[in-house]
Short mmCIF file of C-alpha atoms and ligand atoms in Angstrom, two decimals:
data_model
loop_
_atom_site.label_atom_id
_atom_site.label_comp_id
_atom_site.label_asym_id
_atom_site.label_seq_id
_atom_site.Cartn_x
_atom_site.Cartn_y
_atom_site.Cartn_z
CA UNK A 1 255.43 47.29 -43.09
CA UNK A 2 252.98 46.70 -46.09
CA UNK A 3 248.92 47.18 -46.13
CA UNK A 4 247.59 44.01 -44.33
CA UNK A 5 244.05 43.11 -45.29
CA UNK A 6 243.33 42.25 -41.57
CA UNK A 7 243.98 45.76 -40.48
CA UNK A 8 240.29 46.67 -40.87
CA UNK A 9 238.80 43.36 -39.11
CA UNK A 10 238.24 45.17 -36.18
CA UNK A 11 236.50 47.53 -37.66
CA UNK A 12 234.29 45.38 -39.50
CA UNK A 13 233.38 43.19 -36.63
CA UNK A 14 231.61 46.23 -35.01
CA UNK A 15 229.08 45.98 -37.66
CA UNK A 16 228.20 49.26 -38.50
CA UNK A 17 226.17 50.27 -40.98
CA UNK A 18 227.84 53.99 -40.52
CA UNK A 19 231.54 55.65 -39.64
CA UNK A 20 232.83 54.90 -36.54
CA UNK A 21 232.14 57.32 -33.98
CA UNK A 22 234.37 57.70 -30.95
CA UNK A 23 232.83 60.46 -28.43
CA UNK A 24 232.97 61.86 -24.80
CA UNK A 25 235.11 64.86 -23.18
CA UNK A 26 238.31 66.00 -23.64
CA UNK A 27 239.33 64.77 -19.83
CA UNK A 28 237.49 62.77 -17.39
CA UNK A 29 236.93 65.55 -14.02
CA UNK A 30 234.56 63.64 -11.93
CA UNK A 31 233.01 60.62 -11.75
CA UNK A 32 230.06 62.17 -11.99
CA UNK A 33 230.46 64.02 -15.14
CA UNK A 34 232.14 60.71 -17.18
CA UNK A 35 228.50 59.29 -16.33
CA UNK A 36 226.36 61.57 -17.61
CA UNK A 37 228.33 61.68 -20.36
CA UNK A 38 228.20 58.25 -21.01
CA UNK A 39 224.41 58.15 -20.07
CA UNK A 40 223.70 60.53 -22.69
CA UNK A 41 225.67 58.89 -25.58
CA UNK A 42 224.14 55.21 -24.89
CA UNK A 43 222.04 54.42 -27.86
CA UNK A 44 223.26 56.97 -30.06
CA UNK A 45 225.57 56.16 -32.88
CA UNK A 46 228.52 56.07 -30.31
CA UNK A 47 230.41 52.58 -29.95
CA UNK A 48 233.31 54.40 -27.95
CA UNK A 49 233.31 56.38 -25.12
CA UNK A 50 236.93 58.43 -25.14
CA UNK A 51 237.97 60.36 -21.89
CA UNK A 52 241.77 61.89 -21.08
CA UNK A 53 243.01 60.75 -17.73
CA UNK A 54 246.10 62.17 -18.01
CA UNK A 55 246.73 65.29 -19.79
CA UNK A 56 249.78 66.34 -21.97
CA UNK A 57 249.54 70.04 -21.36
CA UNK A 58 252.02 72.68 -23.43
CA UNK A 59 252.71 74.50 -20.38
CA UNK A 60 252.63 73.17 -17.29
CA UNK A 61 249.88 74.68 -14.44
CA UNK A 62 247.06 73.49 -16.65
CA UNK A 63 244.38 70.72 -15.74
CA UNK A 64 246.61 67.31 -16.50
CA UNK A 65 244.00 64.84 -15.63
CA UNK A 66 242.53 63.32 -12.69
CA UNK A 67 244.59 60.48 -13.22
CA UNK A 68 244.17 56.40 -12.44
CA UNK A 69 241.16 57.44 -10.17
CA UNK A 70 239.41 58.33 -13.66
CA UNK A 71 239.96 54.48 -14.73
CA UNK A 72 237.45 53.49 -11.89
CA UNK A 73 234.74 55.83 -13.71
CA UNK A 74 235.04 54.65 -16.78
CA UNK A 75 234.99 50.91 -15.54
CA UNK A 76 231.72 52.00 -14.00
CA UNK A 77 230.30 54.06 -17.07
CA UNK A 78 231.31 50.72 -19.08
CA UNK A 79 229.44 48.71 -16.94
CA UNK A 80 226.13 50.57 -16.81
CA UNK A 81 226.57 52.05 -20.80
CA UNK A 82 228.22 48.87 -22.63
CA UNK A 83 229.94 51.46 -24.34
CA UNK A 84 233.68 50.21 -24.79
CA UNK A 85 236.41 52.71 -23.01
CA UNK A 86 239.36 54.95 -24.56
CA UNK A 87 241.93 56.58 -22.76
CA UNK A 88 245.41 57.96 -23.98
CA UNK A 89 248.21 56.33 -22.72
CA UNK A 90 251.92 57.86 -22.89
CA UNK A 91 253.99 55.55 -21.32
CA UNK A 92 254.47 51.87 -19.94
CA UNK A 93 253.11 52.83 -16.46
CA UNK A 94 249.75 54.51 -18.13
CA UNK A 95 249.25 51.37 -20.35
CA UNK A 96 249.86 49.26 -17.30
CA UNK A 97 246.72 51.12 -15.36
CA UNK A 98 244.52 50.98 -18.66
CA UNK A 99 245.33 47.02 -19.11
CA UNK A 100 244.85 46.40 -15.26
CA UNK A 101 241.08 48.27 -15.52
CA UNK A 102 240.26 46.85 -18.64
CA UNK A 103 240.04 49.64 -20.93
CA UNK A 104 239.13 48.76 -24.04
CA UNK A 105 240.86 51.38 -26.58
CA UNK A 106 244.29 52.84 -25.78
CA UNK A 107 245.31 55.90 -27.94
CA UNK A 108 248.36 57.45 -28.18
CA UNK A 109 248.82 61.54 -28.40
CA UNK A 110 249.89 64.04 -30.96
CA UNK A 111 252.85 64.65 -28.77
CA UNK A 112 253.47 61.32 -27.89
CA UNK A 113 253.96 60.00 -31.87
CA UNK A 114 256.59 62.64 -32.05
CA UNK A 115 259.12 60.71 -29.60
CA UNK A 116 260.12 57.03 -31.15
CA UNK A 117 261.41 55.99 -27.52
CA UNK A 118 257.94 56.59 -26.18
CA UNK A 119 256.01 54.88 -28.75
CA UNK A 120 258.56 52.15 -28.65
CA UNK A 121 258.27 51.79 -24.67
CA UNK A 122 254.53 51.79 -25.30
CA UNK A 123 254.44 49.29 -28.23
CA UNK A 124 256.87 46.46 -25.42
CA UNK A 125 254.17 47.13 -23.11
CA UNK A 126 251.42 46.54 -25.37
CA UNK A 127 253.05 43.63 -26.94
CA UNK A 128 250.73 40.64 -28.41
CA UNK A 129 247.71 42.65 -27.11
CA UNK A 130 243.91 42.22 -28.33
CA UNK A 131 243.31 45.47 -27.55
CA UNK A 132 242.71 47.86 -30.16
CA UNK A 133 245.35 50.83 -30.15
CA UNK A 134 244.95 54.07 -32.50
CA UNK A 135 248.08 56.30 -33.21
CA UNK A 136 247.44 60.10 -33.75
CA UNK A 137 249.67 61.58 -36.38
CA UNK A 138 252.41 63.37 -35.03
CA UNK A 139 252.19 67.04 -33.82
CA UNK A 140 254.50 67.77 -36.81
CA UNK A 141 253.65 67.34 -40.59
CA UNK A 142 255.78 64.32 -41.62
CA UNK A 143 254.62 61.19 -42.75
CA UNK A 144 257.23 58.93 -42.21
CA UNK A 145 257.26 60.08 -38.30
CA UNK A 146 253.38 59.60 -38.10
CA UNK A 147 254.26 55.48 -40.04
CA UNK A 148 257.22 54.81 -38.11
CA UNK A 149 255.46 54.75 -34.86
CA UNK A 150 252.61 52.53 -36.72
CA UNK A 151 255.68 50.00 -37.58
CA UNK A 152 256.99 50.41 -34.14
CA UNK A 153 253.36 48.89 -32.87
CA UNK A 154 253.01 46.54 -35.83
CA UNK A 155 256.04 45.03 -35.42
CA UNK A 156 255.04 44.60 -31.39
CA UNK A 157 252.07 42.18 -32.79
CA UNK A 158 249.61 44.41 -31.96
CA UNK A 159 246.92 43.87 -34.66
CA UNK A 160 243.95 46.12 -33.93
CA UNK A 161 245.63 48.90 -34.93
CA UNK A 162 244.12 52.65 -36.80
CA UNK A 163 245.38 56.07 -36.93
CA UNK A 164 243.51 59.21 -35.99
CA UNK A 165 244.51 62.22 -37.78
CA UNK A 166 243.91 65.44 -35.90
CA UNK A 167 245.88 68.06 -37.64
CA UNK A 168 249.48 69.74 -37.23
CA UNK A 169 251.19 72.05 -36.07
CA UNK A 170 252.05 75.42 -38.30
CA UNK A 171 253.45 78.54 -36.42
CA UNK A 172 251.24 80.05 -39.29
CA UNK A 173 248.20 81.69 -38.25
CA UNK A 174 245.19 79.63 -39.78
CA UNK A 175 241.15 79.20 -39.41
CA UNK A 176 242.46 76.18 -37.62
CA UNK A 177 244.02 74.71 -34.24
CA UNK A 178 245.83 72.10 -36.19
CA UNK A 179 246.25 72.64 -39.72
CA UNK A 180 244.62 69.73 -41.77
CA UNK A 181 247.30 68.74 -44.34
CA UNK A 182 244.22 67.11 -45.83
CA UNK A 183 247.36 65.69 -48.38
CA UNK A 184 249.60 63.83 -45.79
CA UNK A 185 246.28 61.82 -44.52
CA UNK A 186 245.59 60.52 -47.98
CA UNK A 187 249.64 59.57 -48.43
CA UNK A 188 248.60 57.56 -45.36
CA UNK A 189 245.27 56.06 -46.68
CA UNK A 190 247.15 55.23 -50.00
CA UNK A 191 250.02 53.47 -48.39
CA UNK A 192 247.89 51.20 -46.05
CA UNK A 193 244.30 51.34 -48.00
CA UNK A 194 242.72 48.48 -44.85
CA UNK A 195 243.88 50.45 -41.71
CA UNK A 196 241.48 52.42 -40.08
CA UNK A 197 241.56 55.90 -40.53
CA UNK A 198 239.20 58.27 -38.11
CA UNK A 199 239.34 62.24 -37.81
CA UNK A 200 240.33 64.16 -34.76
CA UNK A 201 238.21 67.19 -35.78
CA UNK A 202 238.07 68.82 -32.25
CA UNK A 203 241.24 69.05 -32.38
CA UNK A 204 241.99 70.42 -36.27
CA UNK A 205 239.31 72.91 -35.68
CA UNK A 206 239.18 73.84 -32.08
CA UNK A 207 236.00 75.55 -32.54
CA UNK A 208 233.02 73.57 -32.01
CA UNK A 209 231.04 75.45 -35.16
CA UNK A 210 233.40 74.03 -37.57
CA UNK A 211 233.43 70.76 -36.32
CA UNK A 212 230.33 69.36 -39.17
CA UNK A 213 232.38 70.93 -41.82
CA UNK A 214 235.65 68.89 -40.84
CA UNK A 215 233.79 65.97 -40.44
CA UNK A 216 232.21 66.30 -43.82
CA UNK A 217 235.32 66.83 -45.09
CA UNK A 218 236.62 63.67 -43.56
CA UNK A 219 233.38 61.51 -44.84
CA UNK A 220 233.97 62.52 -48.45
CA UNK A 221 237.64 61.50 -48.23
CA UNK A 222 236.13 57.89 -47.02
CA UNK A 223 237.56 58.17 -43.56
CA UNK A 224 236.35 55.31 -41.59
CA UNK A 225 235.35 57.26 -38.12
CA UNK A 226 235.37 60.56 -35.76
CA UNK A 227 236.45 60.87 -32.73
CA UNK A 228 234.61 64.22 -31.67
CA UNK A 229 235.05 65.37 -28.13
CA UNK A 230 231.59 65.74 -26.04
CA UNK A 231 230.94 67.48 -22.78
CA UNK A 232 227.61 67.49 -20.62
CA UNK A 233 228.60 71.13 -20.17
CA UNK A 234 231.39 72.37 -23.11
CA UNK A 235 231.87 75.68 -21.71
CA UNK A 236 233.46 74.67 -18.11
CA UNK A 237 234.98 72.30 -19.31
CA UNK A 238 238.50 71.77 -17.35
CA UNK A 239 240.11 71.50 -21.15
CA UNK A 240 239.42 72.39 -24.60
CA UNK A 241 236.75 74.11 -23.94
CA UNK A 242 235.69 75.96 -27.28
CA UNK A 243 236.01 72.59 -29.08
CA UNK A 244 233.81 70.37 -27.10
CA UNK A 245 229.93 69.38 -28.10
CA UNK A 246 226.91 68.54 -26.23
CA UNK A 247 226.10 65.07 -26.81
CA UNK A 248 222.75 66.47 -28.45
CA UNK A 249 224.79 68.89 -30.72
CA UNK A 250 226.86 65.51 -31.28
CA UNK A 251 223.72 64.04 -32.44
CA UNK A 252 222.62 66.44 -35.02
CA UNK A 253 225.89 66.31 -36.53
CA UNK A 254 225.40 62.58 -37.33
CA UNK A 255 222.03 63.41 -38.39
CA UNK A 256 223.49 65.61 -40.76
CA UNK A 257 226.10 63.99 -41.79
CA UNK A 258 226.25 62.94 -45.49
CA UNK A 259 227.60 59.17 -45.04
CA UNK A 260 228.02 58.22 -48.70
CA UNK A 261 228.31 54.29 -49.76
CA UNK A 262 231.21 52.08 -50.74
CA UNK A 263 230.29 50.26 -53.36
CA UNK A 264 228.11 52.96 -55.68
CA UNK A 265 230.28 53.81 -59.08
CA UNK A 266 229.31 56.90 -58.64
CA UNK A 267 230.53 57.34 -55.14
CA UNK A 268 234.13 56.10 -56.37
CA UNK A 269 233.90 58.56 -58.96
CA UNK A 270 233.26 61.27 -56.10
CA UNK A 271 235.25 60.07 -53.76
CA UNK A 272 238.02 60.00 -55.89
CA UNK A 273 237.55 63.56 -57.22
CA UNK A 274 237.10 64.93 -53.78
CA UNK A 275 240.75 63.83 -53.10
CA UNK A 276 242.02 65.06 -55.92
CA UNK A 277 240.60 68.34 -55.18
CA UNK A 278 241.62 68.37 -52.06
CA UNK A 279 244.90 67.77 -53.53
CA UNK A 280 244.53 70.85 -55.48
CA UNK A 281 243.22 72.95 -53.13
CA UNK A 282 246.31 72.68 -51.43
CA UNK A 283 248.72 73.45 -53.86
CA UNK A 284 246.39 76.49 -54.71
CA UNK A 285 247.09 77.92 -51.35
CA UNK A 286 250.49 76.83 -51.39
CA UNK A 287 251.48 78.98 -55.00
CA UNK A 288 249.69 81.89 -52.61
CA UNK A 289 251.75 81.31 -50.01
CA UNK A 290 254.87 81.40 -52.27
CA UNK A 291 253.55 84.23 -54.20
CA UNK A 292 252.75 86.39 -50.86
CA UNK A 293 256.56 85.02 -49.77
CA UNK A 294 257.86 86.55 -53.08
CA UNK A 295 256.20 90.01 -53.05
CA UNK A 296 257.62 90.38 -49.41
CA UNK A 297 260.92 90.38 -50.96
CA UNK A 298 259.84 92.48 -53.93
CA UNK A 299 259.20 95.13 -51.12
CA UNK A 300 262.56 94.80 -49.58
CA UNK A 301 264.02 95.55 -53.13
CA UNK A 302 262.12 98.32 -53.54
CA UNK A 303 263.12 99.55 -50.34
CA UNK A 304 267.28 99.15 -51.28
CA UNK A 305 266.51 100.77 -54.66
CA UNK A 306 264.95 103.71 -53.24
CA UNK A 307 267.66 104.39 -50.73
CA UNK A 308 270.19 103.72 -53.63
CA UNK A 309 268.07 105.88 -55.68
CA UNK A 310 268.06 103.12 -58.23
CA UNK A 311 265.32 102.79 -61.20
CA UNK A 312 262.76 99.81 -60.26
CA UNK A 313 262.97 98.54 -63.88
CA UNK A 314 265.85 96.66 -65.12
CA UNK A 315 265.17 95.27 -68.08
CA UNK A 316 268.41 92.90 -67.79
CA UNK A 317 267.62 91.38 -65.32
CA UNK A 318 263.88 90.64 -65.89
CA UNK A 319 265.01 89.17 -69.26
CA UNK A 320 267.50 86.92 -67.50
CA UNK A 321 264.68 85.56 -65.46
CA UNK A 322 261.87 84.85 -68.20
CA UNK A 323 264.92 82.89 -70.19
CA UNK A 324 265.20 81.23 -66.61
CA UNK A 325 262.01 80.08 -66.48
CA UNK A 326 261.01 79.68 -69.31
CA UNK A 327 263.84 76.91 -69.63
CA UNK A 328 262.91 75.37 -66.04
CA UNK A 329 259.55 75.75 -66.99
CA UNK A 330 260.05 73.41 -70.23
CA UNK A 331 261.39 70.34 -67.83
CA UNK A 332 258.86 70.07 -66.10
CA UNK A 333 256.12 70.17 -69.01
CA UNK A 334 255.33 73.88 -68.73
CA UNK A 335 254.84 75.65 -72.14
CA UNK A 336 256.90 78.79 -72.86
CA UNK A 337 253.35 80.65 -73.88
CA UNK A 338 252.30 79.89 -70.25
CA UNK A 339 255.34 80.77 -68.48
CA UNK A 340 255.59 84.16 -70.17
CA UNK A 341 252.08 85.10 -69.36
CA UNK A 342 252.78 83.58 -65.55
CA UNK A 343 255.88 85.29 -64.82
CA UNK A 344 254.55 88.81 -66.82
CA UNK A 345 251.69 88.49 -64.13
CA UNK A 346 254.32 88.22 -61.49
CA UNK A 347 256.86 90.71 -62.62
CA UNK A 348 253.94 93.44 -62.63
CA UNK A 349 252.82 92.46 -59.70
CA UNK A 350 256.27 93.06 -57.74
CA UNK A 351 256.78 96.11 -59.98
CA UNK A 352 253.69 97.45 -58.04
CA UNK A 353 254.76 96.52 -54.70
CA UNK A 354 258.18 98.16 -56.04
CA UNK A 355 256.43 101.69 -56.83
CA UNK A 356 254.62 101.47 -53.46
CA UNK A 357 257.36 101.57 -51.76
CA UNK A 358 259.31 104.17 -53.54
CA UNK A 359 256.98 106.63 -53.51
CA UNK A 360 256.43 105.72 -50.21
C1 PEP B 1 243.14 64.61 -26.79
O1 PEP B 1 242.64 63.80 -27.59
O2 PEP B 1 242.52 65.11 -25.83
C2 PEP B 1 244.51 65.09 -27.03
C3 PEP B 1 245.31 65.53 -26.07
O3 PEP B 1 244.77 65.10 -28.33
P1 PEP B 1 246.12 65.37 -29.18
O4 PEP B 1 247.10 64.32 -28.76
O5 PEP B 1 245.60 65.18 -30.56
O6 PEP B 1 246.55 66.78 -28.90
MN1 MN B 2 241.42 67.60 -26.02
#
């Protein structure tokens, strides 16, 4: 599959002068709630109203929707709202339902993108459909999983098509739910510069305070919507609680938002930066990471040499690694001057950690 100009046409036929903003709870739970929900977000910024009628929970016992009962709501929140309707749909029997009541968006899950034979069941079911159909990245980090289930759909003439990144999986502890891998987005967005690309961040953050900050985030890396999830009542919510705004919390977000233009030279020259920072960033937490990774072991070598009773310097060997590196270092465009003050830096470092443990 190549970039297609006409992947953004949907987009651009809804006419907005501002991102894309898909909104609404995490699940449907009564018909009652999806209305009020919808009530509230009529004439906001809000084109889509997104609801989960069936849940994929990670262990089972957990709210997994209402079910095709919650299609009937949103038909009726449609008709009184005009908003257009989103569900997730896993298999052929859920896109069945959706097609049969009309729904307007059909997206498919973080843990559905992982499994080719479900996306490829869904794309036969879908196929030659005007609907429009968004893929979340998989629950994984990798790239060519996350574009193999966009070919999968592409190739089942399905042209509406965008992706919605909402983070991945690390068993890592982080500030996050989903870790961002801000980096694997933009591969996307470089790849296929026309397809629609909207941010999940209820689900990268799963905490409702850092959901402006993610969506910032997202803005200045010219995403082209959010889809944030939106509750009458966030805190009984029957899932994903912490993550879920008020629609009047939703609203001050957008009102906060910094939405910057297209065209403006200077907002290329921004937006450009901002993704090359980003791009940075990452690799600066990534030499940490490395670094931390490498001290860890430094430790277990001081351990061995204490209960060897073995000197922490060895000159040999240090020598043997600077000569090493410093040879490594050259391929790949590194100066020697560099390289010696780098790996001096490091080598103290672990001779710390070293005497720690010794005299420990
Ligand atoms: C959701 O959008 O409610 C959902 C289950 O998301 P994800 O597939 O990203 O976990
Ligand atoms: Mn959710």
């Amino acid at each position: 599959m190549k970039n297609d100009k006409n992947l953004k046409n949907w987009l651009t036929d809804f006419q907005l002068d501002h991102p894309l903003v898909i909104a609404g709870p995490c699940s449907a739970e009564t018909e009652e709630q999806v209305l009020k929900i919808a009530r509230e977000l009529k004439d906001s910024d809000v084109s889509i109203f997104r609801a989960g009628i069936w849940k994929p929970r990670t262990r089972p016992g957990g709210f997994e929707g209402v079910g095709a009962i919650g299609l009937k709501w949103l038909q009726k929140a449609k008709a009184e709202t005009g908003l257009l309707m989103a569900v997730e749909v896993a298999n052929a029997a859920h896109v069945k339902l959706a097609l049969e009541h009309d729904i307007d968006v059909l997206w498919i899950g973080a843990r559905t993108t992982v499994n080719p034979f479900a996306v490829q069941e869904i794309a036969d079911a879908l196929e030659g459909t005007d609907k429009i159909v968004l893929l979340k990245n998989p629950v994984n980090p990798d790239l060519s999983l996350w574009i193999g289930g966009l070919e999968r759909l592409y190739n089942a003439n399905i042209k509406k098509l965008g992706v919605i990144h909402r983070g991945f999986s690390t068993y890592e502890k982080t500030k996050y739910r989903n870790n961002p891998e801000w980096q694997i987005a933009i591969d996307m967005q470089n790849k296929f510069p026309d397809l629609p690309l909207i941010c999940d961040p209820s689900h990268i953050t799963g905490k409702r305070d850092m959901i402006q900050e993610v969506s910032q985030q997202a803005l200045d890396l010219n995403y082209d919507g959010l889809i944030i999830e939106t509750h009458i009542d966030p805190d009984n919510a029957w899932s994903d609680a912490a993550q879920q705004v008020t629609p009047s919390v939703l609203k001050q977000i957008f009102h906060d938002l910094r939405v910057r233009k297209e065209t403006d030279e200077a907002d290329d020259y921004t937006m450009r930066m901002n993704k090359l920072r980003t791009q940075i960033d990452e690799f600066d937490s990534k030499i940490l990471e490395i670094l931390g990774g490498r001290m860890k072991i430094a430790n277990q070598i001081g351990a061995l040499k204490k209960e060897k009773n073995v000197a922490i310097l060895q000159n040999k060997r240090w020598q043997e690694i600077l000569d090493k590196m410093i040879s490594e270092g050259s391929q790949k465009g590194l100066s020697e001057d560099f390289i010696v003050q780098l790996f001096k830096a490091i080598h103290q470092e672990s001779i710390d950690h070293q005497e720690k443990i010794i005299n420990s």
